[in-house]
């Protein structure tokens, strides 16, 4: 039998806006989710991406605190205080 394989040769980066999310595991304040709107970024070979991407972040480093989430939604994306409380 013929052995099948799958490979990837390029990474296509997209920059997504953020929106108020609905994740139930947010302990305090509004959750953030990716919005449907995005801008296309660069396209580069997988090897180049892997050689320059830096170390992987820990779960703790990927956690976004209450004030950062709140201020991102208020100041960067223009949500109102009342929208954040809903």
mmCIF file of N, CA and C in Angstrom:
data_model
loop_
_atom_site.group_PDB
_atom_site.id
_atom_site.type_symbol
_atom_site.label_atom_id
_atom_site.label_comp_id
_atom_site.label_asym_id
_atom_site.label_seq_id
_atom_site.Cartn_x
_atom_site.Cartn_y
_atom_site.Cartn_z
ATOM 1 N N UNK A 1 0.840 -1.195 0.000
ATOM 2 C CA UNK A 1 0.000 0.000 0.000
ATOM 3 C C UNK A 1 0.879 1.251 0.000
ATOM 4 N N UNK A 2 0.319 2.298 -0.548
ATOM 5 C CA UNK A 2 1.050 3.564 -0.618
ATOM 6 C C UNK A 2 0.916 4.321 0.700
ATOM 7 N N UNK A 3 2.034 4.791 1.240
ATOM 8 C CA UNK A 3 2.014 5.562 2.488
ATOM 9 C C UNK A 3 1.615 7.011 2.169
ATOM 10 N N UNK A 4 0.619 7.511 2.870
ATOM 11 C CA UNK A 4 0.139 8.873 2.645
ATOM 12 C C UNK A 4 0.807 9.816 3.637
ATOM 13 N N UNK A 5 1.010 11.050 3.209
ATOM 14 C CA UNK A 5 1.584 12.050 4.110
ATOM 15 C C UNK A 5 0.975 13.411 3.795
ATOM 16 N N UNK A 6 1.126 14.291 4.727
ATOM 17 C CA UNK A 6 0.605 15.645 4.608
ATOM 18 C C UNK A 6 1.705 16.592 5.051
ATOM 19 N N UNK A 7 1.872 17.688 4.351
ATOM 20 C CA UNK A 7 2.897 18.654 4.716
ATOM 21 C C UNK A 7 2.381 20.073 4.554
ATOM 22 N N UNK A 8 3.047 20.987 5.207
ATOM 23 C CA UNK A 8 2.715 22.405 5.122
ATOM 24 C C UNK A 8 3.980 23.151 4.744
ATOM 25 N N UNK A 9 3.860 24.178 3.913
ATOM 26 C CA UNK A 9 5.073 24.895 3.550
ATOM 27 C C UNK A 9 5.029 26.386 3.867
ATOM 28 N N UNK A 10 3.840 26.938 4.143
ATOM 29 C CA UNK A 10 3.755 28.373 4.444
ATOM 30 C C UNK A 10 2.814 28.634 5.609
ATOM 31 N N UNK A 11 3.118 29.700 6.329
ATOM 32 C CA UNK A 11 2.264 30.209 7.407
ATOM 33 C C UNK A 11 1.654 31.516 6.896
ATOM 34 N N UNK A 12 0.341 31.642 6.998
ATOM 35 C CA UNK A 12 -0.356 32.873 6.625
ATOM 36 C C UNK A 12 -0.901 33.488 7.916
ATOM 37 N N UNK A 13 -0.412 34.654 8.270
ATOM 38 C CA UNK A 13 -0.773 35.308 9.531
ATOM 39 C C UNK A 13 -1.999 36.184 9.328
ATOM 40 N N UNK A 14 -2.914 36.125 10.295
ATOM 41 C CA UNK A 14 -4.078 37.014 10.317
ATOM 42 C C UNK A 14 -4.102 37.731 11.657
ATOM 43 N N UNK A 15 -4.450 39.011 11.632
ATOM 44 C CA UNK A 15 -4.567 39.826 12.841
ATOM 45 C C UNK A 15 -6.056 40.070 13.096
ATOM 46 N N UNK A 16 -6.589 39.439 14.140
ATOM 47 C CA UNK A 16 -8.009 39.511 14.443
ATOM 48 C C UNK A 16 -8.313 40.622 15.433
ATOM 49 N N UNK A 17 -9.464 41.294 15.236
ATOM 50 C CA UNK A 17 -9.988 42.182 16.262
ATOM 51 C C UNK A 17 -10.476 41.317 17.414
ATOM 52 N N UNK A 18 -10.755 41.970 18.529
ATOM 53 C CA UNK A 18 -11.288 41.263 19.687
ATOM 54 C C UNK A 18 -12.656 41.823 20.027
ATOM 55 N N UNK A 19 -13.470 41.008 20.691
ATOM 56 C CA UNK A 19 -14.824 41.412 21.049
ATOM 57 C C UNK A 19 -15.171 40.828 22.411
ATOM 58 N N UNK A 20 -16.288 41.267 22.980
ATOM 59 C CA UNK A 20 -16.755 40.697 24.233
ATOM 60 C C UNK A 20 -17.123 39.245 23.973
ATOM 61 N N UNK A 21 -16.610 38.365 24.799
ATOM 62 C CA UNK A 21 -16.836 36.939 24.594
ATOM 63 C C UNK A 21 -17.937 36.389 25.471
ATOM 64 N N UNK A 22 -18.052 35.067 25.447
ATOM 65 C CA UNK A 22 -19.083 34.408 26.249
ATOM 66 C C UNK A 22 -18.524 33.212 27.020
ATOM 67 N N UNK A 23 -17.216 33.191 27.214
ATOM 68 C CA UNK A 23 -16.603 32.051 27.905
ATOM 69 C C UNK A 23 -17.026 32.051 29.375
ATOM 70 N N UNK A 24 -17.596 30.952 29.856
ATOM 71 C CA UNK A 24 -18.119 30.915 31.228
ATOM 72 C C UNK A 24 -17.050 30.802 32.310
ATOM 73 N N UNK A 25 -15.800 30.566 31.950
ATOM 74 C CA UNK A 25 -14.764 30.343 32.952
ATOM 75 C C UNK A 25 -13.990 31.603 33.319
ATOM 76 N N UNK A 26 -14.478 32.777 32.919
ATOM 77 C CA UNK A 26 -13.844 34.032 33.299
ATOM 78 C C UNK A 26 -14.325 34.391 34.696
ATOM 79 N N UNK A 27 -13.389 34.479 35.638
ATOM 80 C CA UNK A 27 -13.788 34.647 37.034
ATOM 81 C C UNK A 27 -14.228 36.073 37.377
ATOM 82 N N UNK A 28 -13.674 37.077 36.683
ATOM 83 C CA UNK A 28 -14.003 38.454 37.030
ATOM 84 C C UNK A 28 -13.930 39.315 35.773
ATOM 85 N N UNK A 29 -14.995 40.032 35.485
ATOM 86 C CA UNK A 29 -15.006 40.922 34.341
ATOM 87 C C UNK A 29 -15.393 40.236 33.047
ATOM 88 N N UNK A 30 -15.366 41.002 31.969
ATOM 89 C CA UNK A 30 -15.829 40.480 30.677
ATOM 90 C C UNK A 30 -14.783 39.565 30.025
ATOM 91 N N UNK A 31 -15.231 38.445 29.456
ATOM 92 C CA UNK A 31 -14.306 37.624 28.683
ATOM 93 C C UNK A 31 -14.044 38.267 27.317
ATOM 94 N N UNK A 32 -12.893 37.970 26.737
ATOM 95 C CA UNK A 32 -12.545 38.478 25.405
ATOM 96 C C UNK A 32 -12.494 37.301 24.445
ATOM 97 N N UNK A 33 -13.043 37.509 23.246
ATOM 98 C CA UNK A 33 -12.982 36.511 22.173
ATOM 99 C C UNK A 33 -12.462 37.173 20.909
ATOM 100 N N UNK A 34 -12.042 36.356 19.962
ATOM 101 C CA UNK A 34 -11.665 36.887 18.659
ATOM 102 C C UNK A 34 -12.928 37.271 17.906
ATOM 103 N N UNK A 35 -12.865 38.390 17.216
ATOM 104 C CA UNK A 35 -13.977 38.838 16.383
ATOM 105 C C UNK A 35 -13.847 38.178 15.007
ATOM 106 N N UNK A 36 -14.858 38.314 14.179
ATOM 107 C CA UNK A 36 -14.794 37.779 12.825
ATOM 108 C C UNK A 36 -13.943 38.651 11.913
ATOM 109 N N UNK A 37 -13.792 39.930 12.272
ATOM 110 C CA UNK A 37 -13.017 40.851 11.435
ATOM 111 C C UNK A 37 -11.521 40.591 11.622
ATOM 112 N N UNK A 38 -10.787 40.606 10.520
ATOM 113 C CA UNK A 38 -9.343 40.428 10.601
ATOM 114 C C UNK A 38 -8.665 41.131 9.432
ATOM 115 N N UNK A 39 -7.367 41.323 9.575
ATOM 116 C CA UNK A 39 -6.536 41.833 8.489
ATOM 117 C C UNK A 39 -5.516 40.760 8.158
ATOM 118 N N UNK A 40 -5.268 40.568 6.874
ATOM 119 C CA UNK A 40 -4.230 39.629 6.479
ATOM 120 C C UNK A 40 -2.868 40.203 6.815
ATOM 121 N N UNK A 41 -2.006 39.344 7.333
ATOM 122 C CA UNK A 41 -0.643 39.733 7.642
ATOM 123 C C UNK A 41 0.311 39.097 6.649
ATOM 124 N N UNK A 42 1.509 38.866 7.116
ATOM 125 C CA UNK A 42 2.540 38.321 6.253
ATOM 126 C C UNK A 42 2.321 36.829 5.964
ATOM 127 N N UNK A 43 2.960 36.371 4.944
ATOM 128 C CA UNK A 43 2.972 34.962 4.578
ATOM 129 C C UNK A 43 4.441 34.563 4.469
ATOM 130 N N UNK A 44 4.844 33.518 5.189
ATOM 131 C CA UNK A 44 6.237 33.124 5.185
ATOM 132 C C UNK A 44 6.387 31.609 5.289
ATOM 133 N N UNK A 45 7.528 31.090 4.869
ATOM 134 C CA UNK A 45 7.745 29.647 4.960
ATOM 135 C C UNK A 45 7.702 29.161 6.416
ATOM 136 N N UNK A 46 7.185 27.957 6.621
ATOM 137 C CA UNK A 46 7.083 27.381 7.960
ATOM 138 C C UNK A 46 8.446 27.385 8.656
ATOM 139 N N UNK A 47 9.478 26.988 7.959
ATOM 140 C CA UNK A 47 10.819 26.930 8.564
ATOM 141 C C UNK A 47 11.262 28.310 9.066
ATOM 142 N N UNK A 48 11.021 29.341 8.288
ATOM 143 C CA UNK A 48 11.387 30.699 8.701
ATOM 144 C C UNK A 48 10.595 31.120 9.933
ATOM 145 N N UNK A 49 9.305 30.844 9.925
ATOM 146 C CA UNK A 49 8.457 31.156 11.080
ATOM 147 C C UNK A 49 8.969 30.448 12.338
ATOM 148 N N UNK A 50 9.203 29.156 12.235
ATOM 149 C CA UNK A 50 9.657 28.376 13.387
ATOM 150 C C UNK A 50 11.012 28.850 13.906
ATOM 151 N N UNK A 51 11.885 29.291 13.018
ATOM 152 C CA UNK A 51 13.217 29.745 13.431
ATOM 153 C C UNK A 51 13.194 31.105 14.123
ATOM 154 N N UNK A 52 12.129 31.889 13.947
ATOM 155 C CA UNK A 52 12.092 33.252 14.489
ATOM 156 C C UNK A 52 10.947 33.530 15.456
ATOM 157 N N UNK A 53 10.107 32.567 15.758
ATOM 158 C CA UNK A 53 8.901 32.844 16.529
ATOM 159 C C UNK A 53 9.137 33.032 18.019
ATOM 160 N N UNK A 54 10.239 32.633 18.559
ATOM 161 C CA UNK A 54 10.483 32.771 19.997
ATOM 162 C C UNK A 54 9.920 31.588 20.762
ATOM 163 N N UNK A 55 10.088 31.622 22.071
ATOM 164 C CA UNK A 55 9.645 30.501 22.900
ATOM 165 C C UNK A 55 8.136 30.524 23.078
ATOM 166 N N UNK A 56 7.589 29.366 23.370
ATOM 167 C CA UNK A 56 6.156 29.272 23.635
ATOM 168 C C UNK A 56 5.856 29.888 25.001
ATOM 169 N N UNK A 57 4.710 30.559 25.092
ATOM 170 C CA UNK A 57 4.296 31.154 26.363
ATOM 171 C C UNK A 57 3.657 30.099 27.251
ATOM 172 N N UNK A 58 3.765 30.293 28.553
ATOM 173 C CA UNK A 58 3.097 29.407 29.506
ATOM 174 C C UNK A 58 1.625 29.813 29.606
ATOM 175 N N UNK A 59 0.805 28.943 30.200
ATOM 176 C CA UNK A 59 -0.608 29.288 30.400
ATOM 177 C C UNK A 59 -0.755 30.557 31.224
ATOM 178 N N UNK A 60 0.066 30.705 32.248
ATOM 179 C CA UNK A 60 0.009 31.908 33.083
ATOM 180 C C UNK A 60 0.318 33.164 32.262
ATOM 181 N N UNK A 61 1.266 33.072 31.346
ATOM 182 C CA UNK A 61 1.617 34.222 30.507
ATOM 183 C C UNK A 61 0.518 34.559 29.506
ATOM 184 N N UNK A 62 -0.322 33.589 29.179
ATOM 185 C CA UNK A 62 -1.412 33.844 28.230
ATOM 186 C C UNK A 62 -2.678 34.350 28.912
ATOM 187 N N UNK A 63 -2.704 34.354 30.231
ATOM 188 C CA UNK A 63 -3.858 34.855 30.973
ATOM 189 C C UNK A 63 -3.890 36.379 30.891
ATOM 190 N N UNK A 64 -5.049 36.915 30.594
ATOM 191 C CA UNK A 64 -5.220 38.370 30.516
ATOM 192 C C UNK A 64 -5.998 38.815 31.744
ATOM 193 N N UNK A 65 -5.434 39.720 32.521
ATOM 194 C CA UNK A 65 -6.060 40.191 33.747
ATOM 195 C C UNK A 65 -7.300 41.040 33.504
ATOM 196 N N UNK A 66 -8.070 41.213 34.569
ATOM 197 C CA UNK A 66 -9.325 41.969 34.520
ATOM 198 C C UNK A 66 -9.148 43.349 33.908
ATOM 199 N N UNK A 67 -8.210 44.145 34.424
ATOM 200 C CA UNK A 67 -8.060 45.526 33.963
ATOM 201 C C UNK A 67 -7.569 45.595 32.517
ATOM 202 N N UNK A 68 -6.710 44.678 32.123
ATOM 203 C CA UNK A 68 -6.244 44.655 30.731
ATOM 204 C C UNK A 68 -7.394 44.331 29.791
ATOM 205 N N UNK A 69 -8.204 43.322 30.143
ATOM 206 C CA UNK A 69 -9.362 42.975 29.310
ATOM 207 C C UNK A 69 -10.335 44.139 29.231
ATOM 208 N N UNK A 70 -10.662 44.690 30.378
ATOM 209 C CA UNK A 70 -11.622 45.794 30.446
ATOM 210 C C UNK A 70 -11.137 46.991 29.629
ATOM 211 N N UNK A 71 -9.892 47.388 29.846
ATOM 212 C CA UNK A 71 -9.360 48.566 29.156
ATOM 213 C C UNK A 71 -9.201 48.331 27.657
ATOM 214 N N UNK A 72 -8.856 47.119 27.252
ATOM 215 C CA UNK A 72 -8.757 46.800 25.822
ATOM 216 C C UNK A 72 -10.118 46.975 25.165
ATOM 217 N N UNK A 73 -11.153 46.433 25.794
ATOM 218 C CA UNK A 73 -12.502 46.539 25.212
ATOM 219 C C UNK A 73 -13.016 47.976 25.236
ATOM 220 N N UNK A 74 -12.747 48.710 26.306
ATOM 221 C CA UNK A 74 -13.211 50.100 26.411
ATOM 222 C C UNK A 74 -12.454 51.027 25.470
ATOM 223 N N UNK A 75 -11.157 51.039 25.573
ATOM 224 C CA UNK A 75 -10.355 52.053 24.888
ATOM 225 C C UNK A 75 -9.999 51.679 23.460
ATOM 226 N N UNK A 76 -9.678 50.426 23.222
ATOM 227 C CA UNK A 76 -9.226 50.055 21.880
ATOM 228 C C UNK A 76 -10.388 49.724 20.944
ATOM 229 N N UNK A 77 -11.419 49.070 21.486
ATOM 230 C CA UNK A 77 -12.532 48.640 20.637
ATOM 231 C C UNK A 77 -13.802 49.449 20.844
ATOM 232 N N UNK A 78 -13.807 50.412 21.768
ATOM 233 C CA UNK A 78 -14.910 51.353 21.892
ATOM 234 C C UNK A 78 -16.178 50.860 22.564
ATOM 235 N N UNK A 79 -16.093 49.780 23.344
ATOM 236 C CA UNK A 79 -17.283 49.307 24.064
ATOM 237 C C UNK A 79 -17.596 50.258 25.217
ATOM 238 N N UNK A 80 -18.858 50.322 25.599
ATOM 239 C CA UNK A 80 -19.284 51.164 26.715
ATOM 240 C C UNK A 80 -19.218 50.371 28.018
ATOM 241 N N UNK A 81 -19.213 51.086 29.137
ATOM 242 C CA UNK A 81 -19.241 50.432 30.457
ATOM 243 C C UNK A 81 -20.461 49.528 30.579
ATOM 244 N N UNK A 82 -21.601 49.996 30.079
ATOM 245 C CA UNK A 82 -22.814 49.197 30.197
ATOM 246 C C UNK A 82 -22.725 47.914 29.372
ATOM 247 N N UNK A 83 -22.078 47.966 28.221
ATOM 248 C CA UNK A 83 -21.918 46.758 27.396
ATOM 249 C C UNK A 83 -21.046 45.728 28.111
ATOM 250 N N UNK A 84 -20.062 46.192 28.869
ATOM 251 C CA UNK A 84 -19.190 45.270 29.589
ATOM 252 C C UNK A 84 -19.891 44.599 30.756
ATOM 253 N N UNK A 85 -20.937 45.242 31.278
ATOM 254 C CA UNK A 85 -21.661 44.687 32.437
ATOM 255 C C UNK A 85 -22.740 43.700 32.023
ATOM 256 N N UNK A 86 -23.110 43.676 30.749
ATOM 257 C CA UNK A 86 -24.190 42.789 30.292
ATOM 258 C C UNK A 86 -23.784 41.330 30.335
#
